[in-house]
Short mmCIF file of C-alpha atoms in Angstrom, two decimals:
data_model
loop_
_atom_site.label_atom_id
_atom_site.label_comp_id
_atom_site.label_asym_id
_atom_site.label_seq_id
_atom_site.Cartn_x
_atom_site.Cartn_y
_atom_site.Cartn_z
CA UNK A 347 130.22 125.01 142.83
CA UNK A 348 128.58 121.63 143.33
CA UNK A 349 125.67 123.00 145.34
CA UNK A 350 122.75 120.61 144.96
CA UNK A 351 121.34 121.53 148.37
CA UNK A 352 121.62 125.28 148.90
CA UNK A 353 120.72 126.16 145.30
CA UNK A 354 117.44 124.20 145.35
CA UNK A 355 114.43 126.49 145.11
CA UNK A 356 110.66 125.85 145.18
CA UNK A 357 109.59 124.33 141.88
CA UNK A 358 112.88 122.46 141.44
CA UNK A 359 111.93 119.31 143.33
CA UNK A 360 112.20 117.10 140.23
CA UNK A 361 115.57 118.60 139.34
CA UNK A 362 116.83 117.85 142.85
CA UNK A 363 116.84 114.09 142.21
CA UNK A 364 119.16 114.67 139.24
CA UNK A 365 121.49 117.11 141.04
CA UNK A 366 121.77 114.88 144.10
CA UNK A 367 122.64 111.87 141.94
CA UNK A 368 125.34 113.85 140.16
CA UNK A 369 126.65 115.18 143.46
CA UNK A 370 126.89 111.58 144.70
CA UNK A 371 128.93 110.66 141.60
CA UNK A 372 131.36 113.56 141.88
CA UNK A 373 134.02 112.22 144.32
CA UNK A 374 134.63 109.02 142.32
CA UNK A 375 134.34 110.93 139.04
CA UNK A 376 137.03 113.39 140.17
CA UNK A 377 139.36 110.59 141.28
CA UNK A 378 138.85 108.66 138.04
CA UNK A 379 139.45 111.76 135.94
CA UNK A 380 142.60 112.69 137.83
CA UNK A 381 143.95 109.15 137.41
CA UNK A 382 143.17 109.14 133.69
CA UNK A 383 144.58 112.61 132.98
CA UNK A 384 147.28 113.14 135.58
CA UNK A 385 145.76 116.57 136.29
CA UNK A 386 144.41 117.53 139.72
CA UNK A 387 140.98 119.15 139.40
CA UNK A 388 141.07 120.64 142.94
CA UNK A 389 137.93 118.92 144.16
CA UNK A 390 137.30 120.42 147.61
CA UNK A 391 134.90 119.13 150.26
CA UNK A 392 135.04 121.83 152.95
CA UNK A 393 131.38 122.55 152.27
CA UNK A 394 129.31 125.68 151.79
CA UNK A 395 128.05 128.42 154.09
CA UNK A 396 124.98 130.51 153.26
CA UNK A 397 125.28 133.79 155.16
CA UNK A 398 122.54 136.19 156.30
CA UNK A 399 123.88 139.70 156.92
CA UNK A 400 120.87 141.23 158.69
CA UNK A 401 117.46 140.38 160.17
CA UNK A 402 115.67 140.51 156.82
CA UNK A 403 118.28 138.23 155.25
CA UNK A 404 117.88 135.84 158.18
CA UNK A 405 114.12 135.65 157.69
CA UNK A 406 114.60 134.77 154.02
CA UNK A 407 117.34 132.30 154.88
CA UNK A 408 115.11 130.62 157.47
CA UNK A 409 112.39 130.22 154.83
CA UNK A 410 114.83 128.60 152.37
CA UNK A 411 116.36 126.46 155.10
CA UNK A 412 113.00 125.04 156.20
CA UNK A 413 112.00 124.34 152.59
CA UNK A 414 115.30 122.56 151.85
CA UNK A 415 115.28 120.65 155.15
CA UNK A 416 111.77 119.51 154.27
CA UNK A 417 113.26 117.85 151.20
CA UNK A 418 115.58 115.82 153.43
CA UNK A 419 118.74 117.82 152.67
CA UNK A 420 121.67 117.79 155.10
CA UNK A 421 121.78 121.35 156.42
CA UNK A 422 122.53 122.91 159.82
CA UNK A 423 121.42 126.30 161.13
CA UNK A 424 124.30 128.29 162.63
CA UNK A 425 124.32 131.28 164.91
CA UNK A 426 126.45 134.24 163.91
CA UNK A 427 129.13 133.17 166.40
CA UNK A 428 129.18 129.62 165.03
CA UNK A 429 129.52 130.92 161.48
CA UNK A 430 132.42 133.18 162.44
CA UNK A 431 134.14 130.27 164.14
CA UNK A 432 134.24 128.59 160.73
CA UNK A 433 135.14 131.78 158.85
CA UNK A 434 136.73 134.36 161.19
CA UNK A 435 136.99 137.04 158.49
CA UNK A 436 133.22 137.30 158.18
CA UNK A 437 132.01 140.73 159.22
CA UNK A 438 131.09 141.07 162.90
CA UNK A 439 127.36 141.51 163.28
CA UNK A 440 126.14 139.05 160.66
CA UNK A 441 122.75 137.59 161.58
CA UNK A 442 123.05 133.83 160.97
CA UNK A 443 124.18 131.19 158.49
CA UNK A 444 123.38 127.74 157.16
CA UNK A 445 126.03 125.03 156.86
CA UNK A 446 125.83 122.56 153.96
CA UNK A 447 128.56 119.91 154.34
CA UNK A 448 127.73 118.07 151.08
CA UNK A 449 127.88 121.09 148.75
CA UNK A 450 131.46 121.05 147.49
CA UNK A 451 133.44 122.73 144.70
CA UNK A 452 135.82 121.96 141.85
CA UNK A 453 138.17 124.11 139.76
CA UNK A 454 136.29 124.22 136.46
CA UNK A 455 139.25 125.31 134.33
CA UNK A 456 141.36 122.41 135.54
CA UNK A 457 138.34 120.17 135.01
CA UNK A 458 138.15 121.19 131.35
CA UNK A 459 141.85 120.50 130.79
CA UNK A 460 141.65 117.14 132.54
CA UNK A 461 138.60 116.06 130.53
CA UNK A 462 140.29 117.00 127.26
CA UNK A 463 143.47 115.11 128.08
CA UNK A 464 141.61 112.05 129.39
CA UNK A 465 139.45 111.97 126.26
CA UNK A 466 142.50 112.10 123.99
CA UNK A 467 144.21 109.35 125.97
CA UNK A 468 141.05 107.25 125.53
CA UNK A 469 141.25 107.67 121.76
CA UNK A 470 138.93 110.62 121.13
CA UNK A 471 139.85 113.24 118.55
CA UNK A 472 139.23 116.79 119.77
CA UNK A 473 139.25 119.52 117.14
CA UNK A 474 139.56 122.95 118.74
CA UNK A 475 138.97 126.41 117.26
CA UNK A 476 136.88 124.88 114.49
CA UNK A 477 133.29 126.08 114.45
CA UNK A 478 130.46 123.64 113.76
CA UNK A 479 128.30 125.37 111.17
CA UNK A 480 125.57 122.86 110.44
CA UNK A 481 124.12 119.47 111.29
CA UNK A 482 123.83 117.27 108.18
CA UNK A 483 120.42 115.65 107.86
CA UNK A 484 119.59 112.69 105.66
CA UNK A 485 115.99 112.82 104.47
CA UNK A 486 115.20 115.64 106.96
CA UNK A 487 114.75 113.09 109.75
CA UNK A 488 118.17 111.55 110.47
CA UNK A 489 121.40 113.24 111.56
CA UNK A 490 124.36 112.03 109.49
CA UNK A 491 127.21 114.33 110.54
CA UNK A 492 128.23 117.97 110.78
CA UNK A 493 129.71 120.70 108.62
CA UNK A 494 132.64 122.49 110.26
CA UNK A 495 135.22 125.02 109.17
CA UNK A 496 137.37 122.13 107.96
CA UNK A 497 134.63 120.48 105.89
CA UNK A 498 132.04 117.73 106.24
CA UNK A 499 132.43 115.16 109.01
CA UNK A 500 130.11 112.13 108.85
CA UNK A 501 128.89 110.66 112.14
CA UNK A 502 126.74 107.79 113.37
CA UNK A 503 125.45 109.96 116.24
CA UNK A 504 125.53 113.74 116.69
CA UNK A 505 125.32 115.16 120.21
CA UNK A 506 124.23 118.79 120.39
CA UNK A 507 126.03 120.09 123.48
CA UNK A 508 126.81 123.65 122.46
CA UNK A 509 125.57 125.30 125.66
CA UNK A 510 124.12 128.77 125.18
CA UNK A 511 124.98 128.51 121.46
CA UNK A 512 122.87 125.38 120.87
CA UNK A 513 120.36 127.26 118.69
CA UNK A 514 123.11 128.80 116.59
CA UNK A 515 123.95 125.56 114.74
CA UNK A 516 122.25 125.48 111.33
CA UNK A 517 120.55 122.55 109.65
CA UNK A 518 118.16 121.63 112.48
CA UNK A 519 114.49 122.33 111.69
CA UNK A 520 113.14 125.12 113.95
CA UNK A 521 110.62 122.78 115.58
CA UNK A 522 113.50 120.62 116.85
CA UNK A 523 115.87 123.34 118.03
CA UNK A 524 116.23 123.21 121.83
CA UNK A 525 114.74 126.31 123.49
CA UNK A 526 118.01 127.61 124.91
CA UNK A 527 118.97 131.22 125.49
CA UNK A 528 122.14 132.86 126.85
CA UNK A 529 121.93 134.21 130.40
CA UNK A 530 124.81 136.61 130.88
CA UNK A 531 126.95 136.53 134.02
CA UNK A 532 129.68 139.01 134.93
CA UNK A 533 132.36 137.75 137.30
CA UNK A 534 135.70 138.70 138.77
CA UNK A 535 138.54 137.15 140.73
CA UNK A 536 140.59 138.73 143.50
CA UNK A 537 144.01 137.43 144.49
CA UNK A 538 144.49 136.18 148.06
CA UNK A 539 147.68 134.82 149.58
CA UNK A 540 147.42 131.05 148.88
CA UNK A 541 149.16 130.36 152.19
CA UNK A 542 146.71 132.50 154.16
CA UNK A 543 143.36 132.64 152.33
CA UNK A 544 140.59 134.81 153.76
CA UNK A 545 138.04 131.98 153.55
CA UNK A 546 138.08 128.20 153.08
CA UNK A 547 134.41 127.50 152.33
CA UNK A 548 132.24 128.57 149.45
CA UNK A 549 130.11 131.45 150.74
CA UNK A 550 126.63 132.20 149.43
CA UNK A 551 125.67 135.79 150.24
CA UNK A 552 122.46 137.77 149.65
CA UNK A 553 123.92 139.48 146.56
CA UNK A 554 126.97 137.44 145.54
CA UNK A 555 128.82 134.20 146.09
CA UNK A 556 132.50 133.64 146.90
CA UNK A 557 134.54 130.59 145.92
CA UNK A 558 138.14 130.32 147.19
CA UNK A 559 140.59 128.49 144.93
CA UNK A 560 143.74 126.68 146.02
CA UNK A 561 145.89 129.04 143.93
CA UNK A 562 144.65 131.96 146.03
CA UNK A 563 142.07 133.33 143.63
CA UNK A 564 138.78 134.37 145.20
CA UNK A 565 135.99 134.06 142.65
CA UNK A 566 133.12 136.54 143.05
CA UNK A 567 129.99 136.02 141.01
CA UNK A 568 127.76 136.39 139.32
CA UNK A 569 125.26 138.73 137.75
CA UNK A 570 122.17 137.26 136.06
CA UNK A 571 121.26 139.27 132.96
CA UNK A 572 118.96 138.71 129.99
CA UNK A 573 121.22 140.56 127.52
CA UNK A 574 121.81 138.02 124.78
CA UNK A 575 125.45 137.49 123.85
CA UNK A 576 126.57 140.85 125.25
CA UNK A 577 130.22 140.47 126.27
CA UNK A 578 130.64 143.89 127.91
CA UNK A 579 131.66 144.25 131.52
CA UNK A 580 129.79 147.08 133.20
CA UNK A 581 130.57 149.36 136.13
CA UNK A 582 127.21 148.48 137.65
CA UNK A 583 127.84 144.75 137.41
CA UNK A 584 131.30 144.97 138.99
CA UNK A 585 130.04 147.36 141.69
CA UNK A 586 127.16 145.05 142.61
CA UNK A 587 129.48 142.04 142.97
CA UNK A 588 132.18 143.84 144.94
CA UNK A 589 129.65 145.54 147.20
CA UNK A 590 127.82 142.27 147.84
CA UNK A 591 131.10 140.55 148.75
CA UNK A 592 132.49 143.44 150.80
CA UNK A 593 129.40 143.62 153.02
CA UNK A 594 130.19 140.11 154.26
CA UNK A 595 133.97 140.07 153.96
CA UNK A 596 135.27 143.66 154.32
CA UNK A 597 138.94 142.60 154.23
CA UNK A 598 138.65 142.02 150.47
CA UNK A 599 139.17 145.74 149.90
CA UNK A 600 142.93 145.23 150.21
CA UNK A 601 143.07 142.47 147.59
CA UNK A 602 144.19 143.11 144.00
CA UNK A 603 141.80 142.33 141.15
CA UNK A 604 143.26 139.40 139.24
CA UNK A 605 140.72 138.96 136.45
CA UNK A 606 137.29 139.95 135.14
CA UNK A 607 135.15 138.12 132.57
CA UNK A 608 131.70 137.41 131.17
CA UNK A 609 130.11 133.99 130.69
CA UNK A 610 126.84 132.73 129.26
CA UNK A 611 124.69 130.15 131.02
CA UNK A 612 122.50 128.04 128.74
CA UNK A 613 119.00 128.67 130.09
CA UNK A 614 115.95 126.64 129.10
CA UNK A 615 112.31 127.65 129.45
CA UNK A 616 112.00 125.88 132.80
CA UNK A 617 115.65 126.32 133.91
CA UNK A 618 116.19 122.55 133.75
CA UNK A 619 118.52 120.65 131.41
CA UNK A 620 117.53 118.93 128.18
CA UNK A 621 118.92 115.41 127.91
CA UNK A 622 118.15 112.82 125.25
CA UNK A 623 116.07 112.62 122.06
CA UNK A 624 115.71 115.69 119.87
CA UNK A 625 112.88 114.41 117.68
CA UNK A 626 115.40 113.78 114.91
CA UNK A 627 116.91 110.31 114.65
CA UNK A 628 120.56 110.11 115.74
CA UNK A 629 120.59 113.69 117.01
CA UNK A 630 120.94 113.70 120.80
CA UNK A 631 120.62 116.81 122.97
CA UNK A 632 122.64 117.66 126.09
CA UNK A 633 122.19 121.33 126.89
CA UNK A 634 120.16 123.84 128.91
CA UNK A 635 121.95 123.19 132.22
CA UNK A 636 121.74 126.87 133.26
CA UNK A 637 123.73 127.31 136.51
CA UNK A 638 124.20 123.57 137.12
CA UNK A 639 126.46 122.61 134.23
CA UNK A 640 129.53 121.65 136.26
CA UNK A 641 127.45 119.98 138.98
CA UNK A 642 125.61 117.86 136.40
CA UNK A 643 128.70 116.86 134.41
CA UNK A 644 129.04 113.23 135.56
CA UNK A 645 125.34 112.39 135.51
CA UNK A 646 124.91 114.03 132.09
CA UNK A 647 127.78 111.92 130.71
CA UNK A 648 126.26 108.75 132.17
CA UNK A 649 122.71 109.42 130.99
CA UNK A 650 123.58 110.57 127.47
CA UNK A 651 125.96 107.64 127.02
CA UNK A 652 123.29 105.21 128.23
CA UNK A 653 120.76 106.66 125.80
CA UNK A 654 123.18 106.46 122.84
CA UNK A 655 124.13 102.86 123.61
CA UNK A 656 120.68 101.49 124.45
CA UNK A 657 118.22 103.80 122.72
CA UNK A 658 116.40 104.16 126.05
CA UNK A 659 116.47 107.19 128.29
CA UNK A 660 117.07 106.20 131.95
CA UNK A 661 114.15 106.84 134.27
CA UNK A 662 115.85 109.65 136.19
CA UNK A 663 116.37 111.59 132.93
CA UNK A 664 112.87 111.26 131.51
CA UNK A 665 111.51 114.48 133.09
CA UNK A 666 114.31 116.28 131.25
CA UNK A 667 113.79 114.96 127.75
CA UNK A 668 113.83 117.82 125.21
CA UNK A 669 110.56 116.42 123.89
CA UNK A 670 108.76 117.83 126.95
CA UNK A 671 108.62 121.24 125.29
CA UNK A 672 107.09 119.86 122.09
CA UNK A 673 104.52 117.97 124.16
CA UNK A 674 103.69 121.12 126.14
CA UNK A 675 103.27 123.11 122.91
CA UNK A 676 100.96 120.47 121.46
CA UNK A 677 98.85 120.47 124.65
CA UNK A 678 98.63 124.25 124.61
CA UNK A 679 97.50 124.28 120.98
CA UNK A 680 94.76 121.67 121.46
CA UNK A 681 92.10 123.92 123.07
CA UNK A 682 92.60 126.59 120.42
CA UNK A 683 92.34 124.03 117.66
CA UNK A 684 89.14 122.66 119.18
CA UNK A 685 87.60 126.12 119.40
CA UNK A 686 88.52 126.83 115.77
CA UNK A 687 86.89 123.58 114.69
CA UNK A 688 83.69 124.57 116.49
#
């Protein structure tokens, strides 16, 4: 989901500039990638509906809507009847909805395949199923390559983009490890008839979201759990997702379950990405995207590439430098150090 508007919450105003820029890049990025790879990534621009099921939901939705509209975002308040005109299978009796025409979606699995093929066609070597064990440092201050399961690979620049596993790579001094943790999400997919899907838009619901795919899959997600790298699916997680979806779209009860899985979002301390200098020469960080990883793909590629080539972090990325956490730690330690000196 490429939902820069409806996912914006209070406190994320600085992040909004980055997500909106990436959202702006997405249509051309998708076309360029499809041309380079020959793979359709199923970029869809039907938009997103945020649905309130009852009066309490509507009050919360109105609060979010007014906050997001105050940021200049393109959103429209819909009555229940207007929402059901767009999605007739929505449950009768819903309270209201918000329409976001600029929040689109892409098929992330096809995106991954297309990126891999396009990279290979451009001359990149991709080595799969080969764990990176360690970053090689020269003199403790300069990255010089990596150690993998196949041996040592020298490099002029190392980009740490290991998502939720970014702290698992050895060789980086603890002070320079990005503060990333895994945030578990359970998900499932139901199978619709591709010729007669139940919905066309992405639906955000009070306790779930629904994303229809062109192949007929209906993605239902996702739990948010601080459970480390726990890969177990749970009855409670599946029940919460199915119940949250069913309350808005009761006709899903006839659909077969196609797939279930667990993923791990890379969460940072402030839920914003880390892009740019690590504090170690020639080691660049691109991680911590939390729930916005796919949305921020094109802008992350542009900003990290610009930093590698010029040595300067573009202005829009500066609030998201990994060094912000080191600076915050130093500021927090200063009063204590002063008191100790007294």
